[in-house]
mmCIF file of N, CA, C and O in Angstrom:
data_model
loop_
_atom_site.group_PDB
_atom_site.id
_atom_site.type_symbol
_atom_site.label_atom_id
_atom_site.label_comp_id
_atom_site.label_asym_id
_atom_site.label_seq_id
_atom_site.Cartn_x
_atom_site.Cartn_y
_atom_site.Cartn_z
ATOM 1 N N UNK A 126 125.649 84.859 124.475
ATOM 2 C CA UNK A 126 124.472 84.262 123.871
ATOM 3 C C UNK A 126 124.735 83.737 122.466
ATOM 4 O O UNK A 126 124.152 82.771 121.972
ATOM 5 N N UNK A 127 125.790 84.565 121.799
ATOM 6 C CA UNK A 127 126.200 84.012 120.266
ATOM 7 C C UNK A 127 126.661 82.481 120.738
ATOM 8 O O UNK A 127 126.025 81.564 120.218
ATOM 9 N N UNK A 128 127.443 82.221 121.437
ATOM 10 C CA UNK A 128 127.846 81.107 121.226
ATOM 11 C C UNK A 128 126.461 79.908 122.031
ATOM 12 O O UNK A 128 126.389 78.759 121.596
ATOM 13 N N UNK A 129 126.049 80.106 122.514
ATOM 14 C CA UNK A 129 124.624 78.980 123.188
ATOM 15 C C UNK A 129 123.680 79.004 122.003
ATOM 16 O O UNK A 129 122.669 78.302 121.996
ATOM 17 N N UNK A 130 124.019 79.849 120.950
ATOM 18 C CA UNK A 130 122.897 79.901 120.103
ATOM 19 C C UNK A 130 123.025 78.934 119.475
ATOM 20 O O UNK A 130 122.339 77.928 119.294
ATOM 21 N N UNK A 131 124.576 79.513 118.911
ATOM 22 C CA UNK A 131 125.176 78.712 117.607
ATOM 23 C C UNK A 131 125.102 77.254 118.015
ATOM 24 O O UNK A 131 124.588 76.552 117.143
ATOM 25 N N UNK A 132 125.498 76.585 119.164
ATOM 26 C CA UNK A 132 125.459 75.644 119.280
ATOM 27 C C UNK A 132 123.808 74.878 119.213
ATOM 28 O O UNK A 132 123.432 73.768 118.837
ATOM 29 N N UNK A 133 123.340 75.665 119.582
ATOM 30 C CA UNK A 133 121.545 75.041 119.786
ATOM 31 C C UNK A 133 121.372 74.996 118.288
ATOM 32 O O UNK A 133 120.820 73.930 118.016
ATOM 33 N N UNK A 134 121.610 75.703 117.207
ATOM 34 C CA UNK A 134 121.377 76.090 115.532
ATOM 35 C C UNK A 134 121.613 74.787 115.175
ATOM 36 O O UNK A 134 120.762 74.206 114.501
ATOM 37 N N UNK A 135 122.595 74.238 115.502
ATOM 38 C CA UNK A 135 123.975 73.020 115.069
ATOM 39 C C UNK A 135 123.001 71.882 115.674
ATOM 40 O O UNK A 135 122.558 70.866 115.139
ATOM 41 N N UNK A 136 122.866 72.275 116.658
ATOM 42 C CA UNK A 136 122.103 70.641 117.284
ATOM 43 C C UNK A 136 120.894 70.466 116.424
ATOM 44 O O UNK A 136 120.852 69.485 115.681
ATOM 45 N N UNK A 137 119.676 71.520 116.457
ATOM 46 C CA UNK A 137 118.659 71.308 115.664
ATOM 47 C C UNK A 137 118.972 70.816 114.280
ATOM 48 O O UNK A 137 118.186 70.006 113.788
ATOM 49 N N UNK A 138 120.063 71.217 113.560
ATOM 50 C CA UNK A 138 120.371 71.322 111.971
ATOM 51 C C UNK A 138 120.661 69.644 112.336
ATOM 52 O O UNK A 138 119.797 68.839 111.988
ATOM 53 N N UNK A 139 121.397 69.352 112.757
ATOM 54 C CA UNK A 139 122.067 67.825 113.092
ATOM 55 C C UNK A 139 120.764 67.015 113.447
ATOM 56 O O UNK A 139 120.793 65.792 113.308
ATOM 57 N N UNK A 140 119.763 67.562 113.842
ATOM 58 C CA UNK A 140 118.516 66.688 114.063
ATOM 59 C C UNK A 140 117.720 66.431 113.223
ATOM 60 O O UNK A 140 117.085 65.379 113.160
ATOM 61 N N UNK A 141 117.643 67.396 112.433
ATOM 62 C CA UNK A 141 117.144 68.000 110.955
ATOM 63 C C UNK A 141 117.063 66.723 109.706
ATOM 64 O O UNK A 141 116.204 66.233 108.973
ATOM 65 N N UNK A 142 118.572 66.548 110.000
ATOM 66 C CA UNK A 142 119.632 66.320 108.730
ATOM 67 C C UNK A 142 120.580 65.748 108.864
ATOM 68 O O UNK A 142 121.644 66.347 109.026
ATOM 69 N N UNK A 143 120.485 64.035 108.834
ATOM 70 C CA UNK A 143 121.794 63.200 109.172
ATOM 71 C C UNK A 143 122.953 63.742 108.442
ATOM 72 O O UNK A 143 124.049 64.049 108.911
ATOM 73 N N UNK A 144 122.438 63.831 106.897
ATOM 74 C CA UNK A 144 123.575 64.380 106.037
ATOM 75 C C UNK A 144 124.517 65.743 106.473
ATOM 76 O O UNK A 144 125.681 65.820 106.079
ATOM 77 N N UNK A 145 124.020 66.607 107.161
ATOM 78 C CA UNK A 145 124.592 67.551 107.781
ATOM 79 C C UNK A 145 125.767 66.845 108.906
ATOM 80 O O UNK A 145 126.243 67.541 109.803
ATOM 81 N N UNK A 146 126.029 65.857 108.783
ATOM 82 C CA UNK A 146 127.096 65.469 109.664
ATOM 83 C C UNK A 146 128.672 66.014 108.915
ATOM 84 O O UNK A 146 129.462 66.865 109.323
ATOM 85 N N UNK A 147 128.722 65.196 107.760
ATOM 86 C CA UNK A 147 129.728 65.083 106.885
ATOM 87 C C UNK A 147 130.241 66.501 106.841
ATOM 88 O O UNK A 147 131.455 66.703 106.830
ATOM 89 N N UNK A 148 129.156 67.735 106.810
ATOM 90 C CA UNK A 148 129.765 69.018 106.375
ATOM 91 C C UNK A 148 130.018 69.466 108.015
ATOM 92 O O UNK A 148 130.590 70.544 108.180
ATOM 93 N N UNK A 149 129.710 68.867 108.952
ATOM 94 C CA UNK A 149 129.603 70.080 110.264
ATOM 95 C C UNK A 149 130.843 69.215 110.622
ATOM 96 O O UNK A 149 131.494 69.999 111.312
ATOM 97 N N UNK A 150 131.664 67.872 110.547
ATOM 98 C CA UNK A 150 132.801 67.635 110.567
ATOM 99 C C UNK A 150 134.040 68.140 109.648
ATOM 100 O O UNK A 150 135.168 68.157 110.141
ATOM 101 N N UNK A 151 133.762 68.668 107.929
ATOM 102 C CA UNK A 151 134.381 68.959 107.095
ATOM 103 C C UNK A 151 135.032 70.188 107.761
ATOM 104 O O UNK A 151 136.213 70.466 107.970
ATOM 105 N N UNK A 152 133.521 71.035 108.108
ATOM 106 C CA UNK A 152 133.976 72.522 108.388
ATOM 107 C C UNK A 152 134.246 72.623 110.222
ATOM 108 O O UNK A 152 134.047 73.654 110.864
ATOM 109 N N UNK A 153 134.656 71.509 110.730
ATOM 110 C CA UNK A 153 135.499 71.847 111.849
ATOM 111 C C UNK A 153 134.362 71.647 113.117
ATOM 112 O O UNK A 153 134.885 71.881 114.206
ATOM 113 N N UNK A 154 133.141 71.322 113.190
ATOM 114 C CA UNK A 154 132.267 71.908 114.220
ATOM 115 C C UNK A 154 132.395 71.445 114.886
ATOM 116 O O UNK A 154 131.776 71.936 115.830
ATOM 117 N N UNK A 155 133.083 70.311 115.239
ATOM 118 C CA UNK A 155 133.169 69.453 116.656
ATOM 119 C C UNK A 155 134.539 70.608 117.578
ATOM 120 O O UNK A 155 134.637 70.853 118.780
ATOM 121 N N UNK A 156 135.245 71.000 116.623
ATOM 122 C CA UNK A 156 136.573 71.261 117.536
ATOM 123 C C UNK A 156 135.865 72.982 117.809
ATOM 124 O O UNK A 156 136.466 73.792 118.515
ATOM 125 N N UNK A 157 134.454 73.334 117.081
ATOM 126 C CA UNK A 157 134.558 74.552 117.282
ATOM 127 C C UNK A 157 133.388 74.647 117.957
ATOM 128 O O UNK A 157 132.783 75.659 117.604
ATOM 129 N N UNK A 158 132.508 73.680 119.223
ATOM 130 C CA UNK A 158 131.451 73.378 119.882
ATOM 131 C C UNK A 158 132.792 72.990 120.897
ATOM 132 O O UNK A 158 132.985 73.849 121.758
ATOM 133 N N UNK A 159 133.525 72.093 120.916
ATOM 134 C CA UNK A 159 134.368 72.171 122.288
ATOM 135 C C UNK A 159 135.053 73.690 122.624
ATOM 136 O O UNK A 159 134.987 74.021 123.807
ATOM 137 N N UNK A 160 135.499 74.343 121.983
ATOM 138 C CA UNK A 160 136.181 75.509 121.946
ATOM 139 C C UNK A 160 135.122 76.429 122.555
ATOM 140 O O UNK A 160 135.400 77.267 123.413
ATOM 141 N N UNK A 161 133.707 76.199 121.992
ATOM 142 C CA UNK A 161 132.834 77.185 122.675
ATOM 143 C C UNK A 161 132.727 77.141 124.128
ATOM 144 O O UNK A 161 132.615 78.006 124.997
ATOM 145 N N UNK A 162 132.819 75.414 124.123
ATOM 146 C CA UNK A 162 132.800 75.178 125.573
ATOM 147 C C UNK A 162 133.962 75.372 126.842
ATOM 148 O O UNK A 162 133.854 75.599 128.048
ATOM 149 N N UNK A 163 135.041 75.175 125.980
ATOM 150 C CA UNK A 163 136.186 75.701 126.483
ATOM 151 C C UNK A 163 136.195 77.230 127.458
ATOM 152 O O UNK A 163 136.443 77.484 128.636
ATOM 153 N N UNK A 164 135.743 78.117 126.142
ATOM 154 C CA UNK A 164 135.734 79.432 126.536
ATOM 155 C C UNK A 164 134.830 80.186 126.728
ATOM 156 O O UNK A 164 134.849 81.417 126.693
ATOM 157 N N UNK A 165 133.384 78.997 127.092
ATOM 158 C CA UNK A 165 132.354 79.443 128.530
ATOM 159 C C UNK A 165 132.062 78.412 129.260
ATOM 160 O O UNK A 165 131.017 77.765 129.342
ATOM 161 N N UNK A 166 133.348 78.275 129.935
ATOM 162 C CA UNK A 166 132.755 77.267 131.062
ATOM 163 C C UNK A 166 132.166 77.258 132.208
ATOM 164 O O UNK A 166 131.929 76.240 132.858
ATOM 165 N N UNK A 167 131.834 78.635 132.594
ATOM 166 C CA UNK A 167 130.387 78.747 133.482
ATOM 167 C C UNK A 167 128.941 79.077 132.733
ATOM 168 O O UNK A 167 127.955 79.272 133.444
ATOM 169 N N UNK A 168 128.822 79.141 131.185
ATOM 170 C CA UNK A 168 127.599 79.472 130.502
ATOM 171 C C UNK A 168 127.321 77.976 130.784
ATOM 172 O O UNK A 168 127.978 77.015 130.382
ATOM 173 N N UNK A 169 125.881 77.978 131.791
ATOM 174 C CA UNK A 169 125.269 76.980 131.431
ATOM 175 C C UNK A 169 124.379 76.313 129.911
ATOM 176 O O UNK A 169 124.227 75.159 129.510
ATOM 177 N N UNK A 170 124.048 77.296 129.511
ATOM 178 C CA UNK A 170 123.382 77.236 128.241
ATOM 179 C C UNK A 170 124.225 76.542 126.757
ATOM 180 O O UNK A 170 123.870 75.722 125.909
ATOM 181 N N UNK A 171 125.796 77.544 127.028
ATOM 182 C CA UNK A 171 126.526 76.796 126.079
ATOM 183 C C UNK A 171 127.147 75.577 126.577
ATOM 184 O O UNK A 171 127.727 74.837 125.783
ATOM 185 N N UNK A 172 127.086 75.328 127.690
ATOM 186 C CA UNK A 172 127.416 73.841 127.871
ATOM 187 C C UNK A 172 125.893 72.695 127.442
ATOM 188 O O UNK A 172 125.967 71.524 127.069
ATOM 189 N N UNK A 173 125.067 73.231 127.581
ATOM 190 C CA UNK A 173 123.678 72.351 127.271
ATOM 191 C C UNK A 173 123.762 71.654 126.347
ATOM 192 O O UNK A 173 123.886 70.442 126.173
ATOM 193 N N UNK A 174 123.642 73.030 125.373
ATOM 194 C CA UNK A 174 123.407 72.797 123.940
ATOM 195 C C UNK A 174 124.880 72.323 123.346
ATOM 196 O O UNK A 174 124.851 71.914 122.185
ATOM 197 N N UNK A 175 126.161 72.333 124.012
ATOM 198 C CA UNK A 175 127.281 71.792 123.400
ATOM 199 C C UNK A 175 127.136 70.277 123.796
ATOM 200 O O UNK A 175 127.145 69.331 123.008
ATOM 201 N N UNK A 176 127.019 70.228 124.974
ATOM 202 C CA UNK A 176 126.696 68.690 125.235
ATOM 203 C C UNK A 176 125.655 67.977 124.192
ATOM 204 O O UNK A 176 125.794 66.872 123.667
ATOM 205 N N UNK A 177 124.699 68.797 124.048
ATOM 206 C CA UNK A 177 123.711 68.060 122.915
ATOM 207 C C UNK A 177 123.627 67.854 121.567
ATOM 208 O O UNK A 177 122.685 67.331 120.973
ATOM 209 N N UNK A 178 125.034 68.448 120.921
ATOM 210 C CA UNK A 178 125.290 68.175 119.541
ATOM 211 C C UNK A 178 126.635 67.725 120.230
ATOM 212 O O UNK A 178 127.194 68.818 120.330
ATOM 213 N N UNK A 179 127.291 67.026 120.636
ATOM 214 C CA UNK A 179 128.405 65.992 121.066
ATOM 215 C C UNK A 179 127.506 64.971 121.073
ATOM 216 O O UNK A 179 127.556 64.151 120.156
ATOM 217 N N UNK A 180 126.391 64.826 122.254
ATOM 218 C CA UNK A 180 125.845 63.794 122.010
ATOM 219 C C UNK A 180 125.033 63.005 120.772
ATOM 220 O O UNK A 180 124.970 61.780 120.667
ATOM 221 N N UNK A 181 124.409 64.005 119.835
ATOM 222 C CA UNK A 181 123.859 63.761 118.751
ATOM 223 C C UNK A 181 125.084 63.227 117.709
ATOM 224 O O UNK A 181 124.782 62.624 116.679
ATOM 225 N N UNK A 182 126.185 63.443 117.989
ATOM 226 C CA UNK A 182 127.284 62.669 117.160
ATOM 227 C C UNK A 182 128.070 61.507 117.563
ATOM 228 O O UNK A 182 128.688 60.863 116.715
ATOM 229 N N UNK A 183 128.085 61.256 118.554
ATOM 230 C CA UNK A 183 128.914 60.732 119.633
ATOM 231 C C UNK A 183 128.712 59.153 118.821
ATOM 232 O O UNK A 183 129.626 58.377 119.097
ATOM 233 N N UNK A 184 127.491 58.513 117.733
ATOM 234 C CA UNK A 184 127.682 57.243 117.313
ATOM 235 C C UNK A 184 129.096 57.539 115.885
ATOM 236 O O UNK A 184 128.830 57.093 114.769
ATOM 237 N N UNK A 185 129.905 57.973 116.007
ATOM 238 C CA UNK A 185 130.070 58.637 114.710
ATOM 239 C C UNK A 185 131.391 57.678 114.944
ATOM 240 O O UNK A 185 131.391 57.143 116.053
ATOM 241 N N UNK A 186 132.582 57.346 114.052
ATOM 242 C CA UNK A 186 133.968 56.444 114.297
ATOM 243 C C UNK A 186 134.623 58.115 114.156
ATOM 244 O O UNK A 186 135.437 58.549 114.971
ATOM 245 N N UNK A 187 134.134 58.879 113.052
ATOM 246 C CA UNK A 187 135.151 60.043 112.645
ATOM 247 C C UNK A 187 134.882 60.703 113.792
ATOM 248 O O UNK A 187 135.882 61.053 114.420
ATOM 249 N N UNK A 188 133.446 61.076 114.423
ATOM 250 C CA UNK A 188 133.523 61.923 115.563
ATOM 251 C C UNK A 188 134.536 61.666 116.696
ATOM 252 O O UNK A 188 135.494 62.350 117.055
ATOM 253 N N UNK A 189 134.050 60.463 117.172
ATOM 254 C CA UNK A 189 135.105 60.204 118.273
ATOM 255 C C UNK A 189 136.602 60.331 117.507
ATOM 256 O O UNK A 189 136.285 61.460 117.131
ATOM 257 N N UNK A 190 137.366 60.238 117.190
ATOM 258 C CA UNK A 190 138.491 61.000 116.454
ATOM 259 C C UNK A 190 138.248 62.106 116.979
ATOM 260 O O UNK A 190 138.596 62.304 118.143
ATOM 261 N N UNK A 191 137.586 63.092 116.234
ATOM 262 C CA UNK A 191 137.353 64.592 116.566
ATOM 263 C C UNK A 191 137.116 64.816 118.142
ATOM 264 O O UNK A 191 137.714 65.654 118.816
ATOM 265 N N UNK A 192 136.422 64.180 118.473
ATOM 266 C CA UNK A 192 136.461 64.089 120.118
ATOM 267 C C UNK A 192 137.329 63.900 121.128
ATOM 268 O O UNK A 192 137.240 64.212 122.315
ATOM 269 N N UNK A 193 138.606 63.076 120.220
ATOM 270 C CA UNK A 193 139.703 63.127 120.848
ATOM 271 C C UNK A 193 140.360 64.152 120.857
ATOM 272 O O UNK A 193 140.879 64.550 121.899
ATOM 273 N N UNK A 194 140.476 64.781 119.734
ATOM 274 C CA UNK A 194 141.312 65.236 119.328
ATOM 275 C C UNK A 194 140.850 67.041 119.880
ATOM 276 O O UNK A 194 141.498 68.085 119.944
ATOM 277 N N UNK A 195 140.130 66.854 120.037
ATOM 278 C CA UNK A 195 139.411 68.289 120.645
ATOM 279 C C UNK A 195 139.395 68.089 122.247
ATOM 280 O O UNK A 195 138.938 69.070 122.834
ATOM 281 N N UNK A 196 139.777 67.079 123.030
ATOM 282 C CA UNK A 196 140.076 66.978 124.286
ATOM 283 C C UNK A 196 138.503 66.843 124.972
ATOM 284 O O UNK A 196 138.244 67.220 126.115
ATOM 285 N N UNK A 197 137.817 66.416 124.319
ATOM 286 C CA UNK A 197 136.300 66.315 124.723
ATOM 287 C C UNK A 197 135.987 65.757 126.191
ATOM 288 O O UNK A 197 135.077 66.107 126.943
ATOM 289 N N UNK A 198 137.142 64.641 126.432
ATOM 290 C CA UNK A 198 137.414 64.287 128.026
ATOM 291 C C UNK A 198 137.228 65.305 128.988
ATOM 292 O O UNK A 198 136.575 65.209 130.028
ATOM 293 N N UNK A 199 137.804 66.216 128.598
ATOM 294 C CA UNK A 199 138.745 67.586 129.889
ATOM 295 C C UNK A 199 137.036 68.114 129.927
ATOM 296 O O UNK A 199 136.370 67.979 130.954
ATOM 297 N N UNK A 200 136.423 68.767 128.566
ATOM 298 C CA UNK A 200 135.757 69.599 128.302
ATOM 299 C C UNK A 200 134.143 69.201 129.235
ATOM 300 O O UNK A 200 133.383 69.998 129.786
ATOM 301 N N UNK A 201 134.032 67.641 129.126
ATOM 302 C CA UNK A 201 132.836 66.836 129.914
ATOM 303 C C UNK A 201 133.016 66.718 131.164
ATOM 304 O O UNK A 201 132.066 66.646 131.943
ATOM 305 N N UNK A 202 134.666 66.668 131.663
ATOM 306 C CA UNK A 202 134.727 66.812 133.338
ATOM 307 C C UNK A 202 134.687 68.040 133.822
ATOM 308 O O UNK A 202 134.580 68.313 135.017
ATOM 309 N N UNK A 203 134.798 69.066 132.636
ATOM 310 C CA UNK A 203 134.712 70.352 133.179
ATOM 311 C C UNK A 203 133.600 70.781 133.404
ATOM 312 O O UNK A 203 133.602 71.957 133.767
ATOM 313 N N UNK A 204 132.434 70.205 133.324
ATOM 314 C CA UNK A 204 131.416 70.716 132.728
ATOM 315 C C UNK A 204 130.495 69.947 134.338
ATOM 316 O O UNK A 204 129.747 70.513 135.134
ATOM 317 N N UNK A 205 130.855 68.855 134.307
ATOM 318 C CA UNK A 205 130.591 68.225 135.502
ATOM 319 C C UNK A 205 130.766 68.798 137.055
ATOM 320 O O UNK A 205 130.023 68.829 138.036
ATOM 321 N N UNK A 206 132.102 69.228 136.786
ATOM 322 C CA UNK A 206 132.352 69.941 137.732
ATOM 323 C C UNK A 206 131.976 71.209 138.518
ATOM 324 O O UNK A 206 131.743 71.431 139.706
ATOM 325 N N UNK A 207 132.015 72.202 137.025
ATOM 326 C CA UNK A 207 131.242 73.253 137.067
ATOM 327 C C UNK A 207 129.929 73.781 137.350
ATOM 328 O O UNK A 207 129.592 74.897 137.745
ATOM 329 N N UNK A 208 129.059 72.453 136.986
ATOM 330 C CA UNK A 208 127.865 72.612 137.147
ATOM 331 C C UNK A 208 127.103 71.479 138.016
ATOM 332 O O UNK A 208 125.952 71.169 137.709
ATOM 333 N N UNK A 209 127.658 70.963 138.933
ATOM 334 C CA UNK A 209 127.321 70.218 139.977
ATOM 335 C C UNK A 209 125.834 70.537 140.064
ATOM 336 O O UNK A 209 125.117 69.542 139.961
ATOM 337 N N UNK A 210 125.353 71.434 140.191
ATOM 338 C CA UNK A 210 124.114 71.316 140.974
ATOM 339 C C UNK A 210 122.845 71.608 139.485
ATOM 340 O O UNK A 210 121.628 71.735 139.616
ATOM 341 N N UNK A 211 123.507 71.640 138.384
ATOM 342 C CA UNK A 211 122.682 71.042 136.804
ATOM 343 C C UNK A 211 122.312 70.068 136.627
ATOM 344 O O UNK A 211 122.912 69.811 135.584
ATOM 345 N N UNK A 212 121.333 68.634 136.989
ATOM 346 C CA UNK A 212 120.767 67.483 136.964
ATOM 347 C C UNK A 212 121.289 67.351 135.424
ATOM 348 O O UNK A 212 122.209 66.740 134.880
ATOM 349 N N UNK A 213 120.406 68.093 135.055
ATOM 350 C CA UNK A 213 120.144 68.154 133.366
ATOM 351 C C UNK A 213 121.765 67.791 132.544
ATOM 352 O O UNK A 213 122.333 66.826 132.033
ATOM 353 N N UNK A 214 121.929 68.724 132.719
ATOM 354 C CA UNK A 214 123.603 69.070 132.458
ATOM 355 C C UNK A 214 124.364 67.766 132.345
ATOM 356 O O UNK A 214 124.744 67.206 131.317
ATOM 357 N N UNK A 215 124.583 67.212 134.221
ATOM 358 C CA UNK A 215 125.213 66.413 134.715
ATOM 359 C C UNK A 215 125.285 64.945 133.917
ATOM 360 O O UNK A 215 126.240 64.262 133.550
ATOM 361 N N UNK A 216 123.880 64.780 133.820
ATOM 362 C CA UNK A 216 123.303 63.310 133.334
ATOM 363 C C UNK A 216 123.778 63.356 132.067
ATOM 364 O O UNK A 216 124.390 62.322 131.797
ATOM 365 N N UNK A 217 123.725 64.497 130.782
ATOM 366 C CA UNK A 217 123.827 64.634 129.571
ATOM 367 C C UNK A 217 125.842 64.439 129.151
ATOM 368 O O UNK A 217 126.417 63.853 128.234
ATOM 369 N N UNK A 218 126.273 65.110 130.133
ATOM 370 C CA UNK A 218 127.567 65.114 130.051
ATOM 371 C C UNK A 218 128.652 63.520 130.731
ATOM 372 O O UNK A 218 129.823 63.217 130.500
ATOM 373 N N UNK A 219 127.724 62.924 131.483
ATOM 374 C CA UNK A 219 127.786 61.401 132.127
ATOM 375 C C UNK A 219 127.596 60.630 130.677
ATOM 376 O O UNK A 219 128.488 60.083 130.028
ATOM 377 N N UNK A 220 126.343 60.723 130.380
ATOM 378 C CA UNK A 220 125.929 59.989 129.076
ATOM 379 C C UNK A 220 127.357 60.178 127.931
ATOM 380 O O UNK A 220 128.121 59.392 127.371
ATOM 381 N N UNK A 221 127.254 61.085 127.959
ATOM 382 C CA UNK A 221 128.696 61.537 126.478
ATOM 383 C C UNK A 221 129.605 61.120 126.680
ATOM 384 O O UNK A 221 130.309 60.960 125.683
ATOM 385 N N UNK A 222 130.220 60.659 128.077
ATOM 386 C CA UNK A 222 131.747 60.080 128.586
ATOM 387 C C UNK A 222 131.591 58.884 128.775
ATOM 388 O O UNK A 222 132.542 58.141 129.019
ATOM 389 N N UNK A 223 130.352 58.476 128.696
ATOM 390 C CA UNK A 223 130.501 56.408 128.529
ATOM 391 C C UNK A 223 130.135 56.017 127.655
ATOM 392 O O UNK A 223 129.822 54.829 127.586
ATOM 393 N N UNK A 224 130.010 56.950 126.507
ATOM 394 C CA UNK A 224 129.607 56.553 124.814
ATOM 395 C C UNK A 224 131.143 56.779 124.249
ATOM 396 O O UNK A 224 131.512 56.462 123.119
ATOM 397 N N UNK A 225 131.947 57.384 125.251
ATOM 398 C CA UNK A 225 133.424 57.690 124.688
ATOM 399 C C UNK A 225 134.161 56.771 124.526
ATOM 400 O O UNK A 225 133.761 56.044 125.435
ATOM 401 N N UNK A 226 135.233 56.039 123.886
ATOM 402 C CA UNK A 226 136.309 54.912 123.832
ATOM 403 C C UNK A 226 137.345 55.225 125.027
ATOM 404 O O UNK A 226 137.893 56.310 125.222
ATOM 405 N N UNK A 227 137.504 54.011 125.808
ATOM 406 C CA UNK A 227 138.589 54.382 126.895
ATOM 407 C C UNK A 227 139.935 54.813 126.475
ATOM 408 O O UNK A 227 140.776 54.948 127.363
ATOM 409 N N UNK A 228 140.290 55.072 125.138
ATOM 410 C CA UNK A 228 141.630 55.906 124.597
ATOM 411 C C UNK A 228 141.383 56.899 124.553
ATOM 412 O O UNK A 228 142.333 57.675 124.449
ATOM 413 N N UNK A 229 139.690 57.605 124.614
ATOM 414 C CA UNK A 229 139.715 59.019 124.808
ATOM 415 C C UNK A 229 139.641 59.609 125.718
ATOM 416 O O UNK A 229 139.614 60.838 125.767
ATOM 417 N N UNK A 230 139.580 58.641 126.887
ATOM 418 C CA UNK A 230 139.477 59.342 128.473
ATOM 419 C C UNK A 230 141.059 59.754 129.123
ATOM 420 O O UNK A 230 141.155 60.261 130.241
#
């Protein structure tokens, strides 16, 4: 639950507060919202809310960088996969991989 939280905290704060971008990239949060997702990839919840602060950044030039670089590809097909029968999920994690640059797929 720590980690579905943290990520839901991050999304609201990011909704909050454009300026909160600059620091939630400074201090790492993209590589540490894939990592959450990494290492619950059957928590539906932390995939939700990770998908939804990816997507709340996803217009970003530095994010996608970070998105690469955090393997955000693997992390959105995993997520797809995993949760086949998540509408919600599915559509949110579809959306995030065609806002992606085809060098990050």
């Amino acid at each position: 639950l720590v980690q579905e939280y943290s990520c839901a905290t991050l999304w609201n704060l990011l909704m909050a507060s454009a300026d909160l971008r600059t620091q939630m990239f400074d201090a790492g949060g993209i590589g540490r919202v894939l990592r959450s997702m990494f290492g619950h990839p059957d928590h539906a919840g932390v995939q939700l809310n990770g998908c939804a602060v990816l997507k709340e950044v996803c217009d970003s030039a530095r994010a996608m960088k970070l998105l690469r670089a955090g393997q955000a590809h693997e992390a959105l097909g995993a997520v797809k996969e995993r949760h086949a029968n998540n509408l919600e999920l599915i559509r949110l994690a579809s959306e995030i991989l065609e806002m992606l640059p085809k060098e990050t797929m």
